[in-house]
Each structure stands twice: as C-alpha cells, then as structure tokens.
Amino acid sequence: MNILALDASTEACSAAVLVNGEVVQSQYQVAPRQHTQLLLPQVDQVIADAGLTLTDIDLIAFGRGPGAFTGVRIATATAQGLAQASGKPLKGISTLAALAWLQLKNAEQGKRVVAVLDARMGEVYCCAYERSESGLQALTNEQVCAPEKMPEVEQINSLVGTGQDMQAQFPLAYQTLSFDCVLPCASEIAELAALDPVANSGMPVYLRDNVTD
Amino acid sequence: MRVLGIESSCDETGVAIFDSEQGLMADALFSQIDMHALYGGVVPELASRDHVKRLRPLVDQVMAESGCTPADIDAVAFTQGPGLIGALMTGACFARALAYGWNVPAIAVNHMEGHLLAPMLAPEKPEFPFVALLVSGGHTQLYSVEGVGQYELLGETLDDAAGEAFDKTAKLLGLPYPGGPHLAKLAEQGDATRFKFPRPMMDRPGVDFSFSGLKTAVRTAANQIEQITEQDKADICASFQEAMVDTLTRKCKRALKEAGMKRLVVSGGVSANIALRSRLQKTMAGMQGELYCPPLSYCTDNGAMIALAGWHRMQAGAQSQALGLVVKPRWPLKEA
C-alpha cells in the first residue's frame, strides 16, 4: 500500500510517502506563514522522489488538527483537492497522535506519553497515549484546556510537542517529566494511517470551537 | 475549452463549469448568510471553516450536473484575492491541488475582475470598451475598461462602499441581516420624497463617492422621529435608496462622458437592486447608450464569474500558477 501524507498544523510543513509500511520519502521544513507556498511543492517532490505518481497512491492522509486553524485548513484543503482529483480515499490523522507516535513507535508496549501543543490564549491541546501491541492507544479525549486543567494520567513517561514554557503550570506529576520539543511531521501521519488505513470524513478537528468573540 | 471555477473569498462557496462554446454548463453555490446572520456580520473564522466543508460536494455537484469527467476539464480557475485571507487560502489550496491532480493549469483570478466580467454570462454580452461600475458591500468603483486586464480606475468611494451603506442603514432601522435587500423591499412601500438626504460629492468634479455622510443623515432623521412607525421606516428606506440611486446614476453618467463611451456595465451585489437597474436603464436609453448587468443570480459572489474570468485570462495568455502559491487579500483590480 502506498500512502501520501501531509501536514501544516504548526510552524512546520511536511509531506511524506510510505510504501509497504516504510516511509521512503519525506520533506520537512519549519517555515511559519509560508505553508501555501511550500506544501504542494513538497507533495510533488516526495511523490516524484518515490518514483510514483498520484495515481499510484492508495490513501491520502493529512494532519487534521488540532493546531493552527489556518495551517490545519491548508493541509485539509490541499489533501481534499488531491483526493477529489485522484478519486483516492482521504484520512485525517490527529496531530497529537502523530507527536505521540514519534515518541512511542520504537518504545515497548505500555509506555505512556502526553502529547501537547501550544493552543495560544494560555491554553494547550493535549491527549495522553500508550504504546499498545499493535500501535497507539489514546488514554483520554483530545482537549483544549488551561495547562493546570490537563487531565492527569498515571505513569506517564514523558511529554512531547510544544508549550514547554507552560510546563510549570501542568499537573504536578507532569512538571518534572522530560519534554521532547518537536513539531508534528507527515512521516508519523503516514505510519499511523498505515496502521489503520480506513478512510474517514477528511475534515479538520479544531477542538476550540468558540471563535466568535 | 472548459474551465472549472472556484470562489471562496468571503461568505459564499461557489463552483461552476464554463465552456467556451456552450457557456455555463453547471453552477453550484453554498451561501453562509444564515450562519453569519446570528452574529450580524461575517465571522472570518467561521467562513473559512465552512468553505472547507463545501468545496468537495460542490465540485461533485457541478461534475454530475454537467456530465463532465475530469478528462473534460481543461483548467481550474480560482479566486486569489481580494477577500478574507483564511477563506481565500482554503479555496486556493483546494483548487491548486485539484488542478495538480488533474494535470491542468491553475489560473488565478481577481475576484473583482470576476464581477466585472459577470455581465458576459447574460444572453446579451457587452463588447469592449465600456465603463464599469462595481458596486458591492466592499467596493464602489468606476472603471474604464478597454479589454481583459486593461482597467483604468476613474473613481471610487472615499469611505463606505454603497452596499455597506445599505447594510448599515438597514441595521440602524432594525432590519434583518443582510440588510440591503430588506431595505430595498421596504423602500417599495415608502415615499422617496419625504426626506431630502444628501447626494455627497456631487458638487465636486470627478467621479469619487462618499457615503458616510448619507448614513449620518439617515441616523439624524431617524432619531428626530419620536415613535418610529413602519411607514416612517419605509419612507426613510425609499428616500435613502433614492439618494443612493441618484448619486450612482449621475456619477455613471459623468464617467461615461469623461471616457467618451456609451456602454455601461454594472456589477456586484448592489447591481441586483431593481431601483438602480431601472434608473440606469432609463438614463442609458436617454443617452442612446446601453446598459449591461449580470443575470440577477450572478450579481453576488459565485463560481461562474470566476470560471468565466479564468477563461478570459487564459485567452489573454495567463499561465498556470506555480504549485506553491500566495493569496492576495488586498489586490487592486488595476494591478490584476
């Protein structure tokens, strides 16, 4: 199975191609406010470098959020356009899950992390995950909340994502954990899509829905 | 040649297919008006969120309606600006990826050029050159148009756009959102001679507009009435519309004289106003000139005008946008 994945949910912008369970090509660039200029060229590049064309792709996966609203929509609209043109199925993947997978894919079963993204306005997007036998298991709902209000899950090994400057306000047990500061990448989105290659609605998930103030 | 056009600059998602021989083959629109009505105006983030839900179903709809397969589409045209940045990005990224997947050119269109060319969707199409009045909630501009891409700005509003003045006046009188059409409806039952509202900038040379004073005059008039009745409101609406129509008509006449032309094109949301259309019709007849307006359903934002403008741009030699693109929230027509 060939999977194309793309993401623009944070300052990073990325695309990857996965063939038979392995990411064979990826592009990743940190470039705030340049995603509309970079994303589709990255997609074109990874497909070409993999020796494929869009018609060879079996599933199009994208970072469906949470993250920066505009970035999430750039990835979603681009993925939708590709899916519309090619008739290929579309799958939105959680950006928090992509962060957790980066930490847990090579970890032993039972390891736990909390994926965090700075949601601005003094809040974080967060979700706790555990390495399961076959992949990734969410332990909480994804949520947007004040750092103090993060749901506390036992036996968390580390934190991953952004928002480290708010760590002192996290629940006590989280304050001393190591924090791996990384941004989501299309490679993990492709791998997660490969673990469960069933299409979904292909729509963004913002978590923050009160946007009219 | 067949062009699929995508419009997403504000609160309407529009997709259409234009064929250079057959004309418009299919046209689909989703308006967000009801959603924004709750807030009394367009909420940009909600607009963007909605576009991302509508694009694919609308493309499916026009493909099915026209009987086209992807192989029948020769280009994808999209609104690159001006408009709300998030809304523009959503439609532009979708359109660019769609064109990439279909392996056809992606043609960037200026939204105002779409409006300007929209009268060519009518059975009787204007020929170049002409004077164009673009009149909407965001713009009030007069252009001398020699051909596609040859636009000389003759004059524009110095403050509120005409449509904005309609909407603000309607809001002041407590009419539902969006106010312009409601105001025009109520004006039908009013006495247009009861209030003498100002015709701003009429005593000055040139064809610039100013509508903020007119809005203030309406507020003053409304405040002077102790217990405002429905008839008072209708009279204010009628008098306001009369001032607006009179001002726009006289400036058009002046612009036509300055440009030495006899063809007038009126487009944009306010061009759906029946009182304005009939006054301009009369005026043009009196000058032995001709008036061209879009079909009523193409006065407001739509995908058809973007598909049409995209085709015209290709005829004029426009090339495909690069895979990496930018949108232009501010993009004067004269720079298009």
Coordinates of C-alpha atoms in Angstrom, one line a residue:
Chain A
M1 CA 0.0 0.0 0.0
N2 CA 1.2 3.5 -0.9
I3 CA 0.3 6.3 1.3
L4 CA 0.8 10.1 0.8
A5 CA 0.8 12.2 3.9
L6 CA 1.0 15.9 4.5
D7 CA 0.8 18.3 7.4
A8 CA 0.8 22.0 8.0
S9 CA -0.8 22.2 11.5
T10 CA 2.1 24.1 13.2
E11 CA 5.1 26.2 12.1
A12 CA 6.3 23.1 10.3
C13 CA 5.1 22.0 6.9
S14 CA 5.8 18.4 5.7
A15 CA 4.9 15.7 3.2
A16 CA 5.9 12.0 3.1
V17 CA 5.3 8.9 1.1
L18 CA 5.0 5.5 2.7
V19 CA 5.4 2.3 0.6
N20 CA 4.7 -1.1 2.2
G21 CA 4.8 0.1 5.7
E22 CA 8.0 2.2 5.4
V23 CA 8.4 5.9 4.9
V24 CA 10.5 6.1 1.8
Q25 CA 10.5 9.8 1.1
S26 CA 9.8 12.8 3.3
Q27 CA 10.2 16.6 3.3
Y28 CA 10.0 18.7 6.4
Q29 CA 10.5 22.4 6.8
V30 CA 9.9 24.9 9.6
A31 CA 8.6 28.0 7.8
P32 CA 5.9 30.0 9.6
R33 CA 3.3 31.6 7.3
Q34 CA 4.8 30.0 4.1
H35 CA 2.8 26.8 4.1
T36 CA 0.7 27.7 1.0
Q37 CA 4.0 28.2 -0.9
L38 CA 5.7 25.0 0.4
L39 CA 3.2 22.2 0.9
L40 CA 2.1 21.3 -2.6
P41 CA 5.7 21.5 -3.9
Q42 CA 6.7 19.2 -1.1
V43 CA 4.0 16.8 -2.0
D44 CA 5.1 16.8 -5.7
Q45 CA 8.7 16.2 -4.6
V46 CA 8.1 13.3 -2.3
I47 CA 5.8 11.5 -4.9
A48 CA 8.4 12.0 -7.6
D49 CA 11.3 11.0 -5.5
A50 CA 9.5 7.8 -4.5
G51 CA 9.2 7.1 -8.2
L52 CA 5.5 7.3 -8.1
T53 CA 2.7 9.5 -9.5
L54 CA -0.5 10.5 -7.7
T55 CA -2.4 7.6 -9.4
D56 CA -0.1 5.1 -7.6
I57 CA -1.2 6.5 -4.2
D58 CA -3.8 4.3 -2.4
L59 CA -4.6 6.6 0.5
I60 CA -4.1 10.3 1.2
A61 CA -3.5 11.1 4.9
F62 CA -3.2 14.6 6.5
G63 CA -2.8 16.2 9.8
R64 CA -6.4 17.2 10.6
G65 CA -5.5 19.1 13.8
P66 CA -5.6 20.3 16.4
G67 CA -3.2 23.1 15.6
A68 CA -3.1 26.5 14.0
F69 CA -6.6 26.9 12.3
T70 CA -5.2 28.3 9.1
G71 CA -2.5 25.6 8.8
V72 CA -4.9 22.8 9.5
R73 CA -7.1 24.1 6.7
I74 CA -4.2 24.5 4.3
A75 CA -3.4 20.8 4.8
T76 CA -7.1 19.8 4.7
A77 CA -7.9 21.7 1.6
T78 CA -4.8 20.5 -0.2
A79 CA -5.5 16.9 0.7
Q80 CA -9.1 17.3 -0.3
G81 CA -8.1 18.7 -3.7
L82 CA -5.7 15.8 -4.2
A83 CA -8.4 13.3 -3.2
Q84 CA -11.0 15.0 -5.4
A85 CA -8.7 14.9 -8.4
S86 CA -7.5 11.4 -7.9
G87 CA -10.6 9.7 -6.5
K88 CA -8.4 8.3 -3.7
P89 CA -9.7 7.9 -0.1
L90 CA -8.8 10.5 2.4
K91 CA -7.9 10.1 6.1
G92 CA -7.4 12.8 8.7
I93 CA -4.9 11.9 11.4
S94 CA -4.7 13.6 14.8
T95 CA -1.6 15.8 15.1
L96 CA -1.4 14.9 18.8
A97 CA -1.3 11.2 17.9
A98 CA 1.4 12.0 15.3
L99 CA 3.5 13.6 18.1
A100 CA 2.9 10.6 20.5
W101 CA 3.8 8.1 17.7
L102 CA 7.1 9.8 17.2
Q103 CA 7.9 9.0 20.9
L104 CA 6.3 5.6 21.1
K105 CA 6.8 3.9 17.8
N106 CA 10.1 2.4 19.0
A107 CA 9.1 2.1 22.6
E108 CA 8.0 -1.0 24.4
Q109 CA 4.3 -1.8 25.0
G110 CA 2.8 0.0 27.9
K111 CA 4.9 3.2 27.6
R112 CA 2.9 6.3 28.0
V113 CA 3.3 9.9 26.8
V114 CA 1.2 13.1 26.8
A115 CA 1.2 15.0 23.5
V116 CA 0.9 18.7 23.9
L117 CA 0.5 21.6 21.5
D118 CA 0.5 25.3 22.5
A119 CA -3.0 26.4 21.7
R120 CA -2.2 30.1 22.4
M121 CA -4.5 32.2 24.6
G122 CA -2.9 30.5 27.6
E123 CA -4.2 27.0 26.7
V124 CA -2.9 23.7 25.4
Y125 CA -4.2 21.0 23.2
C126 CA -3.4 17.7 24.8
C127 CA -4.0 14.0 24.9
A128 CA -2.4 11.0 26.7
Y129 CA -1.4 7.9 24.7
E130 CA 0.0 4.4 25.4
R131 CA 2.1 2.2 23.2
S132 CA -0.2 -0.8 22.5
E133 CA 0.8 -4.1 21.0
S134 CA -0.3 -3.0 17.5
G135 CA 0.1 0.7 17.7
L136 CA -1.2 3.7 19.6
Q137 CA -4.0 3.8 22.2
A138 CA -5.5 7.1 23.3
L139 CA -6.0 7.2 27.1
T140 CA -8.0 10.5 27.2
N141 CA -10.0 12.6 24.8
E142 CA -8.2 15.2 22.9
Q143 CA -8.9 18.5 24.5
V144 CA -8.1 22.2 24.7
C145 CA -7.7 23.5 28.2
A146 CA -5.7 25.6 30.6
P147 CA -2.3 23.9 31.4
E148 CA -3.5 23.5 35.0
K149 CA -6.6 21.6 33.8
M150 CA -4.8 18.9 31.8
P151 CA -6.3 15.5 32.7
E152 CA -3.8 13.7 34.9
V153 CA -3.0 10.2 33.8
E154 CA -0.8 7.9 35.9
Q155 CA 2.6 6.5 34.8
I156 CA 3.3 9.0 32.1
N157 CA 6.9 8.6 30.9
S158 CA 7.4 11.9 29.1
L159 CA 5.8 14.8 27.3
V160 CA 6.1 15.6 23.6
G161 CA 5.2 18.6 21.4
T162 CA 5.2 22.3 22.1
G163 CA 4.3 24.5 25.1
Q164 CA 7.2 23.7 27.3
D165 CA 7.2 27.2 28.7
M166 CA 3.9 26.3 30.4
Q167 CA 5.2 23.1 31.9
A168 CA 5.4 24.7 35.4
Q169 CA 1.6 25.1 35.3
F170 CA 1.0 21.5 34.3
P171 CA -0.3 19.0 36.9
L172 CA 2.3 18.3 39.5
A173 CA 3.3 14.8 38.2
Y174 CA 3.9 16.3 34.7
Q175 CA 6.1 19.2 35.9
T176 CA 9.3 17.1 36.2
L177 CA 8.9 14.9 33.2
S178 CA 11.3 15.3 30.3
F179 CA 9.7 17.3 27.4
D180 CA 10.7 16.5 23.9
C181 CA 10.1 19.7 21.9
V182 CA 9.1 18.7 18.4
L183 CA 6.5 19.5 15.8
P184 CA 4.2 17.1 14.1
C185 CA 5.6 15.6 10.8
A186 CA 3.9 13.8 7.9
S187 CA 6.1 10.7 8.4
E188 CA 4.3 9.7 11.5
I189 CA 1.0 10.7 10.0
A190 CA 1.7 8.3 7.1
E191 CA 2.7 5.5 9.6
L192 CA -0.4 6.0 11.7
A193 CA -2.6 5.9 8.5
A194 CA -0.9 2.6 7.5
L195 CA -1.8 1.1 10.9
D196 CA -5.4 1.7 10.2
P197 CA -5.9 2.5 6.5
V198 CA -9.7 3.2 6.7
A199 CA -10.9 6.5 5.2
N200 CA -12.7 9.0 7.4
S201 CA -14.6 12.2 6.9
G202 CA -11.5 14.1 5.8
M203 CA -12.4 17.2 7.9
P204 CA -10.4 19.3 10.3
V205 CA -10.7 18.9 14.1
Y206 CA -10.1 22.3 15.8
L207 CA -11.1 21.4 19.4
R208 CA -11.5 25.1 20.0
D209 CA -14.9 26.0 18.7
N210 CA -15.8 29.2 20.4
V211 CA -14.3 31.5 17.8
T212 CA -16.9 34.3 17.5
D213 CA -15.7 36.5 20.4
Chain B
M1 CA -12.3 24.7 -23.6
R2 CA -13.8 24.0 -20.2
V3 CA -12.8 25.8 -17.1
L4 CA -13.9 24.8 -13.6
G5 CA -14.1 27.9 -11.4
I6 CA -13.9 28.1 -7.6
E7 CA -14.9 31.1 -5.5
S8 CA -14.3 31.3 -1.7
S9 CA -13.3 34.9 -1.0
C10 CA -15.9 35.7 1.7
D11 CA -19.1 34.0 2.8
E12 CA -20.1 32.1 -0.3
T13 CA -18.6 28.9 -1.7
G14 CA -19.2 28.8 -5.5
V15 CA -18.1 26.2 -8.1
A16 CA -19.1 26.3 -11.7
I17 CA -18.0 24.9 -15.1
F18 CA -17.8 27.3 -18.1
D19 CA -17.4 26.1 -21.6
S20 CA -16.1 28.5 -24.3
E21 CA -18.7 27.2 -26.8
Q22 CA -21.7 26.2 -24.7
G23 CA -21.3 28.9 -22.0
L24 CA -22.2 27.9 -18.4
M25 CA -22.6 24.2 -18.1
A26 CA -23.2 23.9 -14.3
D27 CA -23.1 26.2 -11.4
A28 CA -23.4 25.4 -7.6
L29 CA -23.3 27.8 -4.7
F30 CA -23.5 27.5 -0.9
S31 CA -24.2 30.7 0.9
Q32 CA -23.3 31.1 4.6
I33 CA -25.6 34.0 5.1
D34 CA -27.8 32.3 7.6
M35 CA -24.8 31.3 9.8
H36 CA -23.4 34.8 9.9
A37 CA -26.8 36.4 10.4
L38 CA -26.6 35.2 14.0
Y39 CA -23.6 37.5 14.5
G40 CA -24.8 40.4 12.4
G41 CA -21.9 40.1 10.0
V42 CA -19.3 37.8 8.5
V43 CA -17.2 36.0 11.1
P44 CA -14.0 35.2 9.2
E45 CA -13.0 32.0 11.1
L46 CA -16.5 30.6 10.7
A47 CA -16.4 31.4 7.0
S48 CA -13.2 29.5 6.5
R49 CA -14.4 26.6 8.4
D50 CA -17.5 26.4 6.2
H51 CA -15.6 26.6 2.9
V52 CA -13.6 23.5 3.8
K53 CA -16.9 21.6 4.2
R54 CA -18.5 22.7 1.0
L55 CA -15.8 22.5 -1.7
R56 CA -15.9 18.8 -2.5
P57 CA -19.7 18.4 -2.5
L58 CA -20.0 21.4 -4.8
V59 CA -17.4 20.1 -7.2
D60 CA -19.2 16.7 -7.2
Q61 CA -22.4 18.6 -7.9
V62 CA -21.2 20.5 -11.0
M63 CA -19.4 17.5 -12.4
A64 CA -22.6 15.5 -12.1
E65 CA -24.8 18.3 -13.5
S66 CA -22.6 19.0 -16.5
G67 CA -21.9 15.3 -17.2
C68 CA -18.2 16.2 -17.3
T69 CA -15.5 13.7 -16.3
P70 CA -12.1 15.0 -15.1
A71 CA -10.7 14.5 -18.6
D72 CA -13.2 17.1 -19.9
I73 CA -11.8 19.9 -17.7
D74 CA -9.0 22.0 -19.3
A75 CA -8.2 24.3 -16.4
V76 CA -9.1 25.2 -12.8
A77 CA -9.7 28.9 -12.1
F78 CA -9.8 30.2 -8.5
T79 CA -10.1 33.5 -6.6
Q80 CA -6.7 34.6 -5.5
G81 CA -8.0 37.8 -4.0
P82 CA -9.1 40.3 -2.7
G83 CA -11.0 38.9 0.2
L84 CA -10.7 37.3 3.6
I85 CA -7.3 35.7 3.9
G86 CA -8.3 32.4 5.5
A87 CA -11.3 32.0 3.2
L88 CA -9.1 32.7 0.1
M89 CA -6.4 30.2 1.3
T90 CA -8.9 27.4 1.7
G91 CA -10.3 27.7 -1.8
A92 CA -6.9 28.4 -3.4
C93 CA -5.2 25.4 -1.8
F94 CA -8.0 23.1 -2.8
A95 CA -8.1 24.5 -6.3
R96 CA -4.3 24.3 -6.8
A97 CA -4.2 20.7 -5.6
L98 CA -7.2 19.8 -7.8
A99 CA -5.5 21.3 -10.9
Y100 CA -2.3 19.4 -9.9
G101 CA -4.1 16.1 -9.6
W102 CA -5.9 16.7 -12.9
N103 CA -2.7 17.9 -14.5
V104 CA -4.3 21.1 -15.9
P105 CA -3.3 24.7 -15.4
A106 CA -4.5 26.6 -12.3
I107 CA -5.5 30.1 -13.2
A108 CA -5.5 32.8 -10.6
V109 CA -8.4 35.2 -10.8
N110 CA -9.0 38.6 -9.2
H111 CA -12.5 38.5 -7.6
M112 CA -13.4 42.0 -8.8
E113 CA -12.4 41.0 -12.3
G114 CA -14.9 38.2 -11.9
H115 CA -17.6 40.7 -11.0
L116 CA -16.6 43.0 -13.8
L117 CA -16.9 40.3 -16.5
A118 CA -20.0 38.7 -14.9
P119 CA -22.4 40.6 -17.3
M120 CA -20.9 38.4 -20.1
L121 CA -22.8 35.5 -18.5
A122 CA -26.0 37.2 -19.7
P123 CA -27.5 36.4 -23.2
E124 CA -26.6 40.0 -24.4
K125 CA -22.9 40.4 -23.7
P126 CA -21.2 43.8 -23.6
E127 CA -18.4 44.4 -26.1
F128 CA -15.2 46.3 -25.1
P129 CA -14.7 49.1 -24.4
F130 CA -17.1 50.1 -21.6
V131 CA -17.4 51.9 -18.3
A132 CA -17.9 49.6 -15.4
L133 CA -19.5 50.4 -12.1
L134 CA -18.5 47.8 -9.5
V135 CA -20.8 48.2 -6.6
S136 CA -21.0 45.8 -3.6
G137 CA -20.7 45.6 0.1
G138 CA -16.9 46.0 -0.2
H139 CA -16.5 48.2 -3.3
T140 CA -17.8 51.2 -5.1
Q141 CA -15.6 51.8 -8.1
L142 CA -15.9 53.2 -11.7
Y143 CA -13.5 51.8 -14.3
S144 CA -12.8 52.5 -17.9
V145 CA -12.3 49.1 -19.4
E146 CA -10.6 48.7 -22.8
G147 CA -10.2 44.9 -22.6
V148 CA -9.4 42.0 -20.3
G149 CA -6.7 43.2 -17.9
Q150 CA -7.0 46.8 -19.1
Y151 CA -8.7 48.6 -16.3
E152 CA -8.3 52.3 -15.5
L153 CA -9.8 53.4 -12.2
L154 CA -11.9 56.5 -12.8
G155 CA -13.2 57.0 -9.3
E156 CA -14.1 55.2 -6.1
T157 CA -15.6 55.6 -2.7
L158 CA -13.5 57.5 -0.1
D159 CA -15.2 55.8 2.8
D160 CA -18.1 53.3 2.9
A161 CA -19.0 51.1 0.0
A162 CA -22.5 51.5 -1.4
G163 CA -23.6 48.1 -0.2
E164 CA -22.1 48.8 3.2
A165 CA -24.2 52.0 3.4
F166 CA -27.3 49.9 2.5
D167 CA -26.5 47.3 5.2
K168 CA -25.6 49.9 7.9
T169 CA -28.7 51.9 7.2
A170 CA -30.8 48.7 7.4
K171 CA -29.2 47.8 10.7
L172 CA -29.9 51.2 12.1
L173 CA -33.6 50.7 11.3
G174 CA -33.5 47.3 12.9
L175 CA -34.0 45.3 9.6
P176 CA -32.7 41.7 9.5
Y177 CA -29.2 40.8 8.2
P178 CA -28.1 41.2 5.4
G179 CA -29.9 44.5 5.4
G180 CA -29.5 45.7 1.8
P181 CA -32.2 43.5 0.1
H182 CA -34.6 44.0 3.1
L183 CA -34.1 47.8 2.8
A184 CA -34.9 47.7 -0.9
K185 CA -38.0 45.7 -0.2
L186 CA -39.3 48.1 2.4
A187 CA -38.5 51.0 0.2
E188 CA -41.1 49.8 -2.3
Q189 CA -43.8 50.9 0.2
G190 CA -42.2 54.2 1.1
D191 CA -42.3 57.8 0.0
A192 CA -38.9 58.7 -1.6
T193 CA -39.6 62.4 -1.5
R194 CA -40.3 62.7 2.3
F195 CA -36.7 63.0 3.3
K196 CA -34.1 65.0 1.4
F197 CA -30.9 63.1 2.0
P198 CA -27.6 64.5 0.7
R199 CA -26.0 63.5 -2.6
P200 CA -22.4 63.5 -1.3
M201 CA -19.6 64.9 -3.6
M202 CA -22.0 65.7 -6.4
D203 CA -20.8 69.3 -6.4
R204 CA -17.2 68.3 -6.9
P205 CA -15.6 67.3 -10.2
G206 CA -14.6 63.7 -10.7
V207 CA -16.4 60.5 -10.0
D208 CA -15.4 59.7 -6.5
F209 CA -18.0 58.7 -4.0
S210 CA -18.6 59.2 -0.3
F211 CA -21.4 57.6 1.6
S212 CA -20.6 58.1 5.3
G213 CA -22.4 61.4 5.4
L214 CA -25.5 59.9 3.9
K215 CA -25.5 57.3 6.6
T216 CA -25.2 60.0 9.3
A217 CA -28.1 62.0 7.7
V218 CA -30.3 58.9 7.9
R219 CA -29.4 58.4 11.6
T220 CA -30.2 62.0 12.3
A221 CA -33.5 61.8 10.5
A222 CA -34.5 58.6 12.3
N223 CA -33.5 60.0 15.7
Q224 CA -35.8 63.0 15.2
I225 CA -38.8 60.8 14.9
E226 CA -40.1 60.1 18.4
Q227 CA -42.2 57.0 17.8
I228 CA -40.9 55.5 14.6
T229 CA -43.6 53.6 12.6
E230 CA -43.3 51.1 9.8
Q231 CA -44.3 53.8 7.4
D232 CA -41.6 56.1 8.7
K233 CA -39.1 53.3 8.2
A234 CA -40.4 52.7 4.7
D235 CA -40.1 56.4 3.9
I236 CA -36.5 56.5 5.2
C237 CA -35.6 53.4 3.1
A238 CA -37.2 54.9 0.0
S239 CA -35.5 58.3 0.5
F240 CA -32.2 56.7 1.3
Q241 CA -32.4 54.4 -1.8
E242 CA -33.4 57.4 -3.9
A243 CA -30.3 59.3 -2.8
M244 CA -28.1 56.3 -3.4
V245 CA -29.5 55.5 -6.9
D246 CA -29.4 59.2 -7.9
T247 CA -25.8 59.5 -6.8
L248 CA -24.6 56.3 -8.5
T249 CA -26.5 57.2 -11.7
R250 CA -25.2 60.7 -12.0
K251 CA -21.6 59.6 -11.4
C252 CA -22.0 56.8 -14.0
K253 CA -23.3 59.4 -16.5
R254 CA -20.3 61.7 -15.7
A255 CA -17.9 58.8 -16.1
L256 CA -19.3 57.8 -19.4
K257 CA -18.9 61.4 -20.6
E258 CA -15.4 61.6 -19.4
A259 CA -14.4 58.4 -21.1
G260 CA -16.4 59.2 -24.2
M261 CA -18.3 55.9 -24.1
K262 CA -21.9 54.7 -24.4
R263 CA -21.7 51.3 -22.9
L264 CA -22.2 50.9 -19.1
V265 CA -21.6 47.7 -17.2
V266 CA -22.9 47.4 -13.6
S267 CA -21.9 44.5 -11.5
G268 CA -21.5 43.4 -7.9
G269 CA -24.1 42.7 -5.2
V270 CA -25.8 46.1 -5.3
S271 CA -26.4 45.7 -9.1
A272 CA -29.2 43.3 -8.1
N273 CA -31.0 46.4 -6.8
I274 CA -34.1 46.8 -9.0
A275 CA -34.4 50.6 -8.5
L276 CA -30.8 51.1 -9.5
R277 CA -31.2 49.0 -12.6
S278 CA -34.3 50.7 -13.8
R279 CA -32.9 54.2 -13.2
L280 CA -29.7 53.3 -15.1
Q281 CA -31.8 51.7 -17.9
K282 CA -33.7 54.9 -18.3
T283 CA -30.6 57.0 -18.2
M284 CA -28.8 54.9 -20.7
A285 CA -31.8 55.0 -23.0
G286 CA -31.8 58.8 -22.8
M287 CA -28.1 58.8 -23.8
Q288 CA -28.7 56.3 -26.7
G289 CA -26.4 54.1 -24.7
E290 CA -26.6 50.5 -23.5
L291 CA -26.7 49.0 -20.0
Y292 CA -25.3 45.6 -19.2
C293 CA -25.9 43.8 -15.9
P294 CA -25.2 40.2 -14.8
P295 CA -28.2 37.9 -14.6
L296 CA -29.6 38.5 -11.1
S297 CA -28.2 35.4 -9.6
Y298 CA -24.7 36.3 -10.7
C299 CA -24.6 39.8 -9.1
T300 CA -23.4 38.4 -5.7
D301 CA -20.4 36.1 -5.4
N302 CA -20.4 32.9 -7.5
G303 CA -18.1 30.4 -9.1
A304 CA -19.5 31.1 -12.6
M305 CA -17.8 34.5 -12.9
I306 CA -14.5 33.0 -11.7
A307 CA -14.7 30.3 -14.3
L308 CA -15.6 32.9 -17.0
A309 CA -12.8 35.3 -15.9
G310 CA -10.3 32.4 -15.8
W311 CA -11.2 31.5 -19.4
H312 CA -10.8 35.2 -20.5
R313 CA -7.4 35.3 -18.7
M314 CA -6.3 32.2 -20.5
Q315 CA -7.3 33.8 -23.8
A316 CA -5.1 36.7 -22.8
G317 CA -2.2 34.4 -22.2
A318 CA -2.3 33.7 -18.5
Q319 CA -0.1 30.9 -17.3
S320 CA -0.7 28.4 -14.6
Q321 CA 0.2 29.4 -11.0
A322 CA 3.2 27.6 -9.5
L323 CA 2.5 24.7 -7.1
G324 CA 3.4 27.0 -4.3
L325 CA 1.1 29.9 -4.2
V326 CA 0.1 33.0 -2.2
V327 CA -3.3 34.6 -1.9
K328 CA -3.8 38.3 -2.1
P329 CA -6.3 39.7 0.5
R330 CA -5.7 43.1 -0.9
W331 CA -5.4 43.1 -4.7
P332 CA -6.5 46.3 -6.6
L333 CA -8.1 45.4 -9.9
K334 CA -5.7 47.7 -11.8
E335 CA -2.8 45.5 -10.7
A336 CA -4.6 42.3 -11.9

